[in-house]
GROMACS .gro file of C-alpha atoms in nm:
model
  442
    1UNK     CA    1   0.370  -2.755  -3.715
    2UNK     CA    2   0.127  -2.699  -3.459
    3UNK     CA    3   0.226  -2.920  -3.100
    4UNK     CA    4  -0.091  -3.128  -2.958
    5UNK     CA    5  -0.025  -3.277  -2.569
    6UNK     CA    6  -0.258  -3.568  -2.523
    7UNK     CA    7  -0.348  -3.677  -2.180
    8UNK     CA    8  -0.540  -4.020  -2.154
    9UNK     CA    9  -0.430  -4.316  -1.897
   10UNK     CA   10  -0.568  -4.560  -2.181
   11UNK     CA   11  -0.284  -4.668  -2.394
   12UNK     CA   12  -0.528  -4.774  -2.684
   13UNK     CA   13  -0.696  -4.403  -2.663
   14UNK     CA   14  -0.336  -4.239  -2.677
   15UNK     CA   15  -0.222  -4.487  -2.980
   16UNK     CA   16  -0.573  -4.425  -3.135
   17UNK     CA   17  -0.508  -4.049  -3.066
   18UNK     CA   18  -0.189  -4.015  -3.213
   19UNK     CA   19  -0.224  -4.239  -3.479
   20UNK     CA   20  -0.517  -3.978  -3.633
   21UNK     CA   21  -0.319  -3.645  -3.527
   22UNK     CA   22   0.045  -3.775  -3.615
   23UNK     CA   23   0.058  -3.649  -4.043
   24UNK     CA   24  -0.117  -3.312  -3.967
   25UNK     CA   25   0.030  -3.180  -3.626
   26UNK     CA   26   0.355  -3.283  -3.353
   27UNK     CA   27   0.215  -3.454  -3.081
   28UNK     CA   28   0.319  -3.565  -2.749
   29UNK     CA   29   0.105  -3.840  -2.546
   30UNK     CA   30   0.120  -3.896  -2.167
   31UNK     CA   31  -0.091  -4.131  -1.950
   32UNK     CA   32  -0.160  -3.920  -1.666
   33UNK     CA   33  -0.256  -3.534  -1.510
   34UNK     CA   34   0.115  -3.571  -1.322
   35UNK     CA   35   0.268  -3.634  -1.581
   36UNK     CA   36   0.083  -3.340  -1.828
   37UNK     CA   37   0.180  -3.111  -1.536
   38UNK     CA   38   0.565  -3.180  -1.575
   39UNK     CA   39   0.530  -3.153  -1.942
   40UNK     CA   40   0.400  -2.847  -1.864
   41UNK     CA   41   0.699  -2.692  -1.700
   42UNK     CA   42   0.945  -2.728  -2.002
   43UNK     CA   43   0.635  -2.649  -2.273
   44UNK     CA   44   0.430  -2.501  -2.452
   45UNK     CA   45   0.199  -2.692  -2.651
   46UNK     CA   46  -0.079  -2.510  -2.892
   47UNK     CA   47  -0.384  -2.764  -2.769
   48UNK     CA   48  -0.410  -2.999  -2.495
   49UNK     CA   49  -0.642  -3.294  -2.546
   50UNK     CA   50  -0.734  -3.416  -2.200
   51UNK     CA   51  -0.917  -3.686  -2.066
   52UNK     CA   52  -1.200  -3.650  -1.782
   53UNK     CA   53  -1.183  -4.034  -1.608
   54UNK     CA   54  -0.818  -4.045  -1.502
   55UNK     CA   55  -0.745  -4.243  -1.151
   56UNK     CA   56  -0.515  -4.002  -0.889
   57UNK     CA   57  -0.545  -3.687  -1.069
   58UNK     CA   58  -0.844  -3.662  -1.296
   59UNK     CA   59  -0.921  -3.393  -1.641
   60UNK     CA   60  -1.097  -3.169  -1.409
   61UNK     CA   61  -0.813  -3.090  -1.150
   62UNK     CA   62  -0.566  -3.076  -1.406
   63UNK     CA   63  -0.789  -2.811  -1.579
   64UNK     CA   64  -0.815  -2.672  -1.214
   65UNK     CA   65  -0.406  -2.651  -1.194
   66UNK     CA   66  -0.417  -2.494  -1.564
   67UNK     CA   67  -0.674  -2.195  -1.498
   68UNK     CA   68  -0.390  -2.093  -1.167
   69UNK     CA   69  -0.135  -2.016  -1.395
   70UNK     CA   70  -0.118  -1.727  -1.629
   71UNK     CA   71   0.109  -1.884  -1.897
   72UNK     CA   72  -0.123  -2.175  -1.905
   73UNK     CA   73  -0.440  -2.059  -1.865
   74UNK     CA   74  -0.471  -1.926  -2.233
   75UNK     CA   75  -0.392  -2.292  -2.358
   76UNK     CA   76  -0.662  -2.445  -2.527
   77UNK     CA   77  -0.834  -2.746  -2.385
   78UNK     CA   78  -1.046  -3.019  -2.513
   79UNK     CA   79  -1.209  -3.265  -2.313
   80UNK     CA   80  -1.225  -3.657  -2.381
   81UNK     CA   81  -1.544  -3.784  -2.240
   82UNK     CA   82  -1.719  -4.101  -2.213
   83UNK     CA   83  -2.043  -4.156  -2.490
   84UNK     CA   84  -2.360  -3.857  -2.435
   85UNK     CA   85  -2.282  -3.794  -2.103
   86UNK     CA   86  -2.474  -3.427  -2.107
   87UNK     CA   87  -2.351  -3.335  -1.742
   88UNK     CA   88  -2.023  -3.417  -1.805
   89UNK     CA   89  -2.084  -3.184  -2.143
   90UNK     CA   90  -2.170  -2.914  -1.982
   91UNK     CA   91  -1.910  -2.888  -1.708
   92UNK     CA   92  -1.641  -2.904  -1.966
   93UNK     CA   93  -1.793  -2.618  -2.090
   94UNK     CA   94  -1.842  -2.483  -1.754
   95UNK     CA   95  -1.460  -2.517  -1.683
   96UNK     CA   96  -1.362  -2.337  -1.963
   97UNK     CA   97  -1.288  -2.605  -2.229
   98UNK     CA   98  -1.305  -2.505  -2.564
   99UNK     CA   99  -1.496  -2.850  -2.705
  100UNK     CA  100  -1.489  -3.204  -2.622
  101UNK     CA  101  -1.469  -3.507  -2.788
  102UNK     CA  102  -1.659  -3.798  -2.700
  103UNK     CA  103  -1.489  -4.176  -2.734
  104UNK     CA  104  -1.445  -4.386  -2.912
  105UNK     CA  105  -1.297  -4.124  -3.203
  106UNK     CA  106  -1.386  -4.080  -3.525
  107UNK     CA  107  -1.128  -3.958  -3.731
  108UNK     CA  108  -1.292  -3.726  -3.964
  109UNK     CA  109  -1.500  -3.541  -3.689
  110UNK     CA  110  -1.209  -3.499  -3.465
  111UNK     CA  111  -0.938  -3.351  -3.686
  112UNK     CA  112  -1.239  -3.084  -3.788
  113UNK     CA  113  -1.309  -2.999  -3.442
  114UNK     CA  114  -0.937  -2.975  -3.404
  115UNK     CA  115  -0.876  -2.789  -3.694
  116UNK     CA  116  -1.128  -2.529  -3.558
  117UNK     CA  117  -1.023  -2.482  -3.226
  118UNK     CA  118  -0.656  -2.414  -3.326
  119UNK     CA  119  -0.770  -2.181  -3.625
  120UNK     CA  120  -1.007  -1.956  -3.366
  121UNK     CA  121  -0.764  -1.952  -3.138
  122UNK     CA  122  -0.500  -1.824  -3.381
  123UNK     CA  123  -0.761  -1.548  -3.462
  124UNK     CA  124  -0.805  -1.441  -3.097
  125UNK     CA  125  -0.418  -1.402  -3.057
  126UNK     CA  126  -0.418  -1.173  -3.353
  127UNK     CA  127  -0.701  -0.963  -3.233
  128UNK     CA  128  -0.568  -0.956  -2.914
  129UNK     CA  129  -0.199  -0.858  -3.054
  130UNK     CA  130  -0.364  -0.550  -3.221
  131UNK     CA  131  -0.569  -0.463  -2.896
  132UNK     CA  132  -0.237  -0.459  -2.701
  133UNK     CA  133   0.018  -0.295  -2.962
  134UNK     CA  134   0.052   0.068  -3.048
  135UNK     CA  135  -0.016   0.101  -3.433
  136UNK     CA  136   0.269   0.296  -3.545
  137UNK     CA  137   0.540   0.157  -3.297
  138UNK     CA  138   0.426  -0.209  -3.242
  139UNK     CA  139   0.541  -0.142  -2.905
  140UNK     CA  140   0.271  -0.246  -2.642
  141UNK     CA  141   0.024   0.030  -2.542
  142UNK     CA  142  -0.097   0.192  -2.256
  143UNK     CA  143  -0.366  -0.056  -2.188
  144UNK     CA  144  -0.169  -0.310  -2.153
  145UNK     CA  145   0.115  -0.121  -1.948
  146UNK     CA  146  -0.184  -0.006  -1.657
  147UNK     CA  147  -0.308  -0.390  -1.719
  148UNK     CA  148   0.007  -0.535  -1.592
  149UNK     CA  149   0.154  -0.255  -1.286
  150UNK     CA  150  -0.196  -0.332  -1.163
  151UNK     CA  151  -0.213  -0.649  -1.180
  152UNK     CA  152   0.099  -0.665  -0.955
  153UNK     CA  153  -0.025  -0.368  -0.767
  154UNK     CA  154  -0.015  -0.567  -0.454
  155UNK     CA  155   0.296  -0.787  -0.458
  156UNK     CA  156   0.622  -0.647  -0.322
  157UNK     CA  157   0.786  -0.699  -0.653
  158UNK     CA  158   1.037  -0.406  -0.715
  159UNK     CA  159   1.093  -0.259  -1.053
  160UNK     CA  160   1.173   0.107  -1.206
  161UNK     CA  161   0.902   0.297  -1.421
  162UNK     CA  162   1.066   0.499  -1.683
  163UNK     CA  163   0.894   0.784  -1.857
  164UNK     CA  164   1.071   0.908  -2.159
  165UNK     CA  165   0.989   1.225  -2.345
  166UNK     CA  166   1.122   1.334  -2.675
  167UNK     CA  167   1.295   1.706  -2.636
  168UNK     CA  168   1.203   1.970  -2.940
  169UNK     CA  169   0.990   1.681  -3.094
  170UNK     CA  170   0.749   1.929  -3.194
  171UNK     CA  171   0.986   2.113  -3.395
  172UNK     CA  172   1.033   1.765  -3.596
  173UNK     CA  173   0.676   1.826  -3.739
  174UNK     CA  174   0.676   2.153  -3.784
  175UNK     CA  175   0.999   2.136  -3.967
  176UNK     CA  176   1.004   1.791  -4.111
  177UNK     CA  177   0.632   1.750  -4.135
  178UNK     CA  178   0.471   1.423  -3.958
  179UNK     CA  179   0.584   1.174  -4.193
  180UNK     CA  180   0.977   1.211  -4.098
  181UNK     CA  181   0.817   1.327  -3.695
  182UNK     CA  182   0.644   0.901  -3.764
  183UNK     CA  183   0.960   0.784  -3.837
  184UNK     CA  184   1.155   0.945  -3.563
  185UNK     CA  185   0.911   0.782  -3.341
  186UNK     CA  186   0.939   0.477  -3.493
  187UNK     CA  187   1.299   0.453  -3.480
  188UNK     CA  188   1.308   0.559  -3.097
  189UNK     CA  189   1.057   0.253  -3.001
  190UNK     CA  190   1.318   0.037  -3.252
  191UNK     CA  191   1.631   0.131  -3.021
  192UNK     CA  192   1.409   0.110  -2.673
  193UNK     CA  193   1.305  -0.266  -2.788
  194UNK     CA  194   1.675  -0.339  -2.855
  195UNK     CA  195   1.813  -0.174  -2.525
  196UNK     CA  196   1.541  -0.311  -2.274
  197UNK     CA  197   1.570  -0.691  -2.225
  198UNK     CA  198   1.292  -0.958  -2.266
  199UNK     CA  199   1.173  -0.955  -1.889
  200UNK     CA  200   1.126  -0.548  -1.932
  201UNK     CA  201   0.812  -0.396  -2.065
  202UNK     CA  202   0.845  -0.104  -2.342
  203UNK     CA  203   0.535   0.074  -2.458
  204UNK     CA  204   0.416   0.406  -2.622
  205UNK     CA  205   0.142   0.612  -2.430
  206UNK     CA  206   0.086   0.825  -2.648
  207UNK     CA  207   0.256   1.120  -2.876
  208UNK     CA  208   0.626   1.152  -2.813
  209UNK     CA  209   0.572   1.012  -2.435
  210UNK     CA  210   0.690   0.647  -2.420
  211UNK     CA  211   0.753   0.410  -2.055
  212UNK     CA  212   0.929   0.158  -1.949
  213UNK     CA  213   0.845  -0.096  -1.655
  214UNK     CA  214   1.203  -0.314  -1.544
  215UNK     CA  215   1.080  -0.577  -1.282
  216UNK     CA  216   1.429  -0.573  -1.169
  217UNK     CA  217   1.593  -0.479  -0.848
  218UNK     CA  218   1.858  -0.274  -0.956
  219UNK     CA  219   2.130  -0.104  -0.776
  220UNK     CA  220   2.088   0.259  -0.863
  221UNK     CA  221   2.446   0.304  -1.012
  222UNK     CA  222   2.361   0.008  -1.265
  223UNK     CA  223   2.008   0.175  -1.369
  224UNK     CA  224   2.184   0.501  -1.408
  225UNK     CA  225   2.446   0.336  -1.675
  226UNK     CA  226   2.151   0.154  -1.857
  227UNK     CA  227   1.918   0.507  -1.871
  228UNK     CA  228   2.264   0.661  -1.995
  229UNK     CA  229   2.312   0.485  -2.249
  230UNK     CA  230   1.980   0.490  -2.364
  231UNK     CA  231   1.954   0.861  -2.412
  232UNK     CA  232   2.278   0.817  -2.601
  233UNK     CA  233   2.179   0.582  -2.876
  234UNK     CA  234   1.830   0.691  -2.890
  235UNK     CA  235   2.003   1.044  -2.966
  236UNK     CA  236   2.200   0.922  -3.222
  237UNK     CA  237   1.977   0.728  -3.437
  238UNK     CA  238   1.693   0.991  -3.393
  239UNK     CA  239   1.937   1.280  -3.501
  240UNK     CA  240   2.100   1.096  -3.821
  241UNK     CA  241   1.747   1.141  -3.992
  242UNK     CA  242   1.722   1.502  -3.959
  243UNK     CA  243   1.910   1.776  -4.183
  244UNK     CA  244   2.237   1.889  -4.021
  245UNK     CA  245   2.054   2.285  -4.136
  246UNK     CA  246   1.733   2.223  -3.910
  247UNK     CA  247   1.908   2.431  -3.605
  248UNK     CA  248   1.809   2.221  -3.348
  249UNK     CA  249   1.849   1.785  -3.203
  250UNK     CA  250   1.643   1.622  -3.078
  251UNK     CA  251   1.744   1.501  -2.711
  252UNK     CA  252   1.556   1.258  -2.428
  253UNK     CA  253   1.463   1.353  -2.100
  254UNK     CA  254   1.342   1.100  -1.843
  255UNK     CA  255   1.172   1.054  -1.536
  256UNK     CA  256   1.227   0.768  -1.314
  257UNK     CA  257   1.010   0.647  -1.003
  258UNK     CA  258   1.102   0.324  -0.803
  259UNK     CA  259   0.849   0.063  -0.748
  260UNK     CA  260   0.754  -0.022  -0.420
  261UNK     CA  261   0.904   0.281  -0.266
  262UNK     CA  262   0.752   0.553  -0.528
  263UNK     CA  263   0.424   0.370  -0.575
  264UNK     CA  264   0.237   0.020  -0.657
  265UNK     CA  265  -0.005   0.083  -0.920
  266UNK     CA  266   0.028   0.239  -1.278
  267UNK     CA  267  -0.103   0.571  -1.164
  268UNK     CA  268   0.150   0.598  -0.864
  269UNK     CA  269   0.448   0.484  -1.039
  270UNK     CA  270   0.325   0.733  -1.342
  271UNK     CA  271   0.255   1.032  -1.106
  272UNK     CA  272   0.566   1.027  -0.970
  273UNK     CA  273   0.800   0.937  -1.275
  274UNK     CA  274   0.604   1.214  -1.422
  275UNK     CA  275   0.719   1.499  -1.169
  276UNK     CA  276   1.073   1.353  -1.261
  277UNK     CA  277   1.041   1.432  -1.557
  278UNK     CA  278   0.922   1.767  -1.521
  279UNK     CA  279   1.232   1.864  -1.288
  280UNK     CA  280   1.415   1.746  -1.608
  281UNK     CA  281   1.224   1.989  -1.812
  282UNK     CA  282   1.280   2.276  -1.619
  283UNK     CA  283   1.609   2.224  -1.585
  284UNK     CA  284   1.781   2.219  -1.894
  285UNK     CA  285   1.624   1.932  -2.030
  286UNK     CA  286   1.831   1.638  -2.153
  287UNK     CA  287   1.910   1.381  -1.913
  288UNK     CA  288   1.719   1.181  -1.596
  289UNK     CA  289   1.614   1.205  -1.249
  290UNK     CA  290   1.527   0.984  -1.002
  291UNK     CA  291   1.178   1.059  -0.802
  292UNK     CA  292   1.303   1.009  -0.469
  293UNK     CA  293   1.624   1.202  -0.540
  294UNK     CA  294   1.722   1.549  -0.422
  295UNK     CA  295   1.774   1.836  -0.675
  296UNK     CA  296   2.116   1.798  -0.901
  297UNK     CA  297   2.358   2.079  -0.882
  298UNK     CA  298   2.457   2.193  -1.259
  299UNK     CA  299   2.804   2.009  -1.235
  300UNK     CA  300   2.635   1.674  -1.142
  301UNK     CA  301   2.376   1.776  -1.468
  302UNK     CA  302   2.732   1.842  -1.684
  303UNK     CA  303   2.892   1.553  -1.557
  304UNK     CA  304   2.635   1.328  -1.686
  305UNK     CA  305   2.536   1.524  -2.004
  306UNK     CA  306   2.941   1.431  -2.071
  307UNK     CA  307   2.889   1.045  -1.997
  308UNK     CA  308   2.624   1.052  -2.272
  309UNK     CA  309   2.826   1.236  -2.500
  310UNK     CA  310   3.101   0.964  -2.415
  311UNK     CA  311   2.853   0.709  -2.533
  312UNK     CA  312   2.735   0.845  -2.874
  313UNK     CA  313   3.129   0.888  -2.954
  314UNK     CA  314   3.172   0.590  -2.905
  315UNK     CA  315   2.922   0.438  -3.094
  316UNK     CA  316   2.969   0.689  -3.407
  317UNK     CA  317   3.361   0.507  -3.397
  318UNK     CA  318   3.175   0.155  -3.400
  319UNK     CA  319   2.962   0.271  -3.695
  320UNK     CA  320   3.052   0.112  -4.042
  321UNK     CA  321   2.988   0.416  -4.269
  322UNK     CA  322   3.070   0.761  -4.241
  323UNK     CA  323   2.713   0.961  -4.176
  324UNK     CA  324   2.562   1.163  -3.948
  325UNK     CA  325   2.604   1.139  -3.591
  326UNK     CA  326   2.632   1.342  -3.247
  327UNK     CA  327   2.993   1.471  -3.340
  328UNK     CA  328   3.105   1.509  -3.729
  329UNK     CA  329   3.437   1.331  -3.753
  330UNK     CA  330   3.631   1.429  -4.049
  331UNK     CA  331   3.631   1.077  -4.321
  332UNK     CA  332   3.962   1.009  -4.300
  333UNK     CA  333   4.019   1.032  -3.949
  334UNK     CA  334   3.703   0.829  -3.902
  335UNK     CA  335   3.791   0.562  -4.106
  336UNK     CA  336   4.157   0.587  -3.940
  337UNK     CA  337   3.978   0.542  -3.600
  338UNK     CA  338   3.730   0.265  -3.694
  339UNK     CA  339   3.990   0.053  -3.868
  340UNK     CA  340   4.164   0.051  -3.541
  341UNK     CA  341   3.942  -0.021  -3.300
  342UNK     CA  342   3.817  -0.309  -3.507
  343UNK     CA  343   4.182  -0.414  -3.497
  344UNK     CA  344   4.233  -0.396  -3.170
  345UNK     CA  345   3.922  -0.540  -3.055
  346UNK     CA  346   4.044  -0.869  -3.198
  347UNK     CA  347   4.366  -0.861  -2.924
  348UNK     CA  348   4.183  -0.965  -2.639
  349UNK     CA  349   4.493  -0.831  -2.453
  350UNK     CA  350   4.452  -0.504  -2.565
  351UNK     CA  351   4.341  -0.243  -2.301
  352UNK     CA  352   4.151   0.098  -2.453
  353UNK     CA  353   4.124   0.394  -2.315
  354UNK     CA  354   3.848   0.687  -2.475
  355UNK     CA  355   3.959   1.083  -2.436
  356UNK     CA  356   3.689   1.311  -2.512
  357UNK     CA  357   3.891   1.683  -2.472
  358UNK     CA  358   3.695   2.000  -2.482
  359UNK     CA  359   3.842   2.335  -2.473
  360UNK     CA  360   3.589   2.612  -2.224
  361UNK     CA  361   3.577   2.979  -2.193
  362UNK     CA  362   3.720   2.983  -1.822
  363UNK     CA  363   3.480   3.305  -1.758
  364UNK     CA  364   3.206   2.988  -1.835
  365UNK     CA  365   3.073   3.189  -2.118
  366UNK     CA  366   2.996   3.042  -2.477
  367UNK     CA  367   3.328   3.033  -2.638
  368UNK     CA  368   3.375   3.252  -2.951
  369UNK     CA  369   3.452   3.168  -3.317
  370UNK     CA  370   3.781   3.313  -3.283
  371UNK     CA  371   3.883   3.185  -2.962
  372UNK     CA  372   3.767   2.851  -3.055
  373UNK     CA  373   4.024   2.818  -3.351
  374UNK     CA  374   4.294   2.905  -3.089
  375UNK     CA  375   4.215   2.696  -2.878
  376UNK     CA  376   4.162   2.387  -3.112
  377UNK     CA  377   4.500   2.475  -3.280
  378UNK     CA  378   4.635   2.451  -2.915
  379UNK     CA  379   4.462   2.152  -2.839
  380UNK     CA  380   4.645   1.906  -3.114
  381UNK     CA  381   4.954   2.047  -3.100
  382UNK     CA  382   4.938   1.976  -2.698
  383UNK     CA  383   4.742   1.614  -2.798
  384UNK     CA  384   5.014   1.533  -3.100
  385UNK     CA  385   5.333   1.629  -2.850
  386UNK     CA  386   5.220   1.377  -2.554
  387UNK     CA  387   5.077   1.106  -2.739
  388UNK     CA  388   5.235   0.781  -2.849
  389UNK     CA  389   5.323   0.662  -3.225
  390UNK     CA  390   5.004   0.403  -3.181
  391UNK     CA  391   4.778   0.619  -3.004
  392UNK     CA  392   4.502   0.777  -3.256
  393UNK     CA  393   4.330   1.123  -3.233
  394UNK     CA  394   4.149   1.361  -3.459
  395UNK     CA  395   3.936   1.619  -3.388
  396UNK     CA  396   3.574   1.632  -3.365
  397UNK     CA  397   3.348   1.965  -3.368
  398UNK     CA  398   3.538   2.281  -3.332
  399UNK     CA  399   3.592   2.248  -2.973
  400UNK     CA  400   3.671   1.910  -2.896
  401UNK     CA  401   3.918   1.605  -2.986
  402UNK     CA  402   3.917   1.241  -2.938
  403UNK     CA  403   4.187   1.068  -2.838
  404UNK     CA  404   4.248   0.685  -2.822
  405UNK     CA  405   4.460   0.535  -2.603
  406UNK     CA  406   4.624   0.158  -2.702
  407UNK     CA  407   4.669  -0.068  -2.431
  408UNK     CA  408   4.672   0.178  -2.145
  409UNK     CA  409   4.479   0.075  -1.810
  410UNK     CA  410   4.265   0.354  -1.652
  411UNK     CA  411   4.515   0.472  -1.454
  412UNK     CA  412   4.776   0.530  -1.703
  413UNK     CA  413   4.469   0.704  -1.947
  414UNK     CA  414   4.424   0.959  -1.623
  415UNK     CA  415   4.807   1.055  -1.624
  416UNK     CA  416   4.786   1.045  -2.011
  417UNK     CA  417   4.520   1.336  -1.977
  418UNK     CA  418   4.637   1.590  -1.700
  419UNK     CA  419   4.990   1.583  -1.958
  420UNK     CA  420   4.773   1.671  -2.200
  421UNK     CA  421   4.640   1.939  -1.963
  422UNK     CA  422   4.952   2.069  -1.895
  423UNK     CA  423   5.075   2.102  -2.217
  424UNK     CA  424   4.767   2.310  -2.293
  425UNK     CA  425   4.836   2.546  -2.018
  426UNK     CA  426   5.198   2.587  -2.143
  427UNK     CA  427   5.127   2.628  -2.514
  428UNK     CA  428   4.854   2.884  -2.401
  429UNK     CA  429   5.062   3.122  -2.219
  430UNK     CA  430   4.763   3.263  -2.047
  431UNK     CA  431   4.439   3.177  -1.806
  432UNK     CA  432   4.141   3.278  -2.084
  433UNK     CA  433   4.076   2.913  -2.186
  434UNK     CA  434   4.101   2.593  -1.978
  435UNK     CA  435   4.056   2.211  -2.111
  436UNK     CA  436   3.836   1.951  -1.952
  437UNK     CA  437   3.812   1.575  -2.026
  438UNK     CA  438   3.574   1.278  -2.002
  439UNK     CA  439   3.728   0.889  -1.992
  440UNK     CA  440   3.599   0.594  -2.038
  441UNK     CA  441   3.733   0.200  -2.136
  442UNK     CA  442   3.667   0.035  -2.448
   0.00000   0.00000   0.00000
């Protein structure tokens, strides 16, 4: 039901008012501009009937106080006016007002006029939902991204500007054709709407390039956990529509440029996010950088490449059903793994620890079939000698294992690992393989 505020300090014109609107739409009277303004604050009516003569604060200033503010300024208005007064007519127009209604009422004309107003304005919200929305997405578009950096192109508000590309999206159509390349892109603006929260701003420019204003004034640590785990889920539901055969995954690079210290407008902030990205690109792509940052060394680009890879495990052990995800966990294991962390996430007591072990060719070269099944064999038996009865592991990809740790604090999960470690070197008997971890709490 559509809400109708009516302003009028004559009680028999807000009686009159309401007793005409009450069957068809809500409505909430007040008897003066004040008092509307308060409303106001709380509200959101769909029409605001409003009287011209009001003593203190008349129709007009309140109209005045209305055209200030951005969330009220797109509220309809209709005037109440006094008999065929033409110059008060014509600056209701003037002001903006969508009709008015002369006094005293008559029923039949005014719920028509009413009815109008609201149904045109309905149909401008629509048109201007399709101006503003990407087609295929239903994210916002460009437009309306430049629209709104520039209209705060001058305050000191600080933000981030993401720019997020799609890695090997090309390949997607050329493989998949562009149907499945429309759903990947639909199903990256589906996890960017649920990862970005209602204050951010998510829209598609164009292709595979998609950017995302935060009006936030983030500590760089926090931004770099949010971006991170963005790239991870992103990753994961793009990759579980394509074949396992296709050769390739699709990953996320993005470029990030800091708002006011990068730039103001649309074109600053997108300049500079953009040659972010690029150093991305060239370097591996897969990951982020900051603008304003200096160049990242390849272990800082590992280390973080890992932290994403933490994430996606993670979330393929959350997952309900056994498909496909950034590591293949065997079904039984998985379903071993889920069952427990589902358990244990109903002891609130329960402290979890996440092991991610990979076994690496110490000369840093791609590790070899053969060497790989040594190593692997290695790794569990060094994993199944050090680990507790209610600890879980299985393996996941032919390098790497996944360990669980039950109510173990960081600390203890860190001790838990370098055994693990060690009983790797021992088992080994030799310096041609060497086994790295990731952690991270549950």
């Amino acid at each position: 039901m559509k809400h109708i505020l009516v302003v009028d300090d004559v009680i028999n014109d807000l009686k009159c008012a309401e007793e005409i609107l009450r069957d068809i739409y809500q409505v909430t009277t007040v008897d003066t501009g004040e008092k509307a303004l308060l409303f106001l604050e709380e509200n959101m009516p769909d029409l605001i009937l409003l009287d011209v003569d009001m003593p203190a604060m008349n129709g007009y200033e309140v109209m005045e106080q209305l055209k200030q503010d951005e969330v009220f300024s797109g509220i309809p208005v209709v005037f109440f006016i006094e008999g065929s007064d033409r110059e008060n007519e014509i600056r209701c127009l003037k002001m903006g007002a969508m009709d008015f209604i002369k006094k005293p009422f008559e029923p039949e004309l005014m719920l028509s006029r009413i009815g109008r107003i609201l149904k045109l304005t309905e149909q401008n919200k629509i048109l201007q939902d399709i101006a503003r929305k990407d087609g295929l997405t239903d994210l916002l578009n460009r437009r309306y991204m430049e629209k709104l950096l520039n209209q705060t192109d001058n305050r000191e508000e600080k933000g981030f500007f993401l720019l997020l590309d799609l890695d090997n999206f090309k390949l997607v159509n050329d493989t998949f054709g562009h149907v499945v390349g429309d759903e990947v892109l639909v199903r990256f603006a589906g996890v960017l709407k649920e990862e970005v929260d209602k204050e951010g701003c998510v829209c598609r420019l164009g292709g595979d390039e998609f950017a995302i204003y935060i009006p936030k004034d983030y500590k760089k640590e926090t931004l770099k956990k949010i971006v991170r785990r963005m790239i991870a889920v992103i990753e994961f539901e793009v990759n579980e529509l394509l074949s396992e055969s296709c050769g390739f995954k699709v990953s996320v690079s993005i470029g990030i440029a800091e708002k006011p210290g990068d730039g103001r407008s649309f074109m600053e902030l997108y300049s500079a996010a953009d040659k972010a990205l690029y150093y991305v690109k060239q370097n591996g792509k897969r990951g982020f950088h900051f603008y304003g940052d200096s160049q990242k060394d390849i272990e800082e680009s590992e280390k973080e490449n890992k932290l994403i890879n933490l994430i996606q495990l993670q979330r393929l052990i959350q997952e309900k059903g056994c498909g496909a995800g950034a590591y293949k966990v065997e079904y039984d294991g998985f379903k071993r793994i889920y069952h427990f962390i589902s358990r244990c996430k109903d002891r609130k007591s329960q402290d979890l620890q996440l092991l991610l072990f990979t076994v690496k060719d110490t000369s840093d070269n791609e590790i070899g079939n053969e060497k790989a099944d040594k190593g692997i064999r290695i790794l569990e038996e060094a994993v199944v000698q050090s680990l507790r009865k209610e600890d879980v592991a299985t393996k996941c990809g032919n390098i790497q294992y996944v360990a669980i740790l039950v109510n173990a604090s960081y600390q203890n999960g860190t001790i838990v690992a370098h055994r693990i470690q060690q009983k790797f070197d021992e088992l080994l008997k030799d310096d041609t393989m060497t086994l790295v971890y990731e952690m991270q709490s549950v």
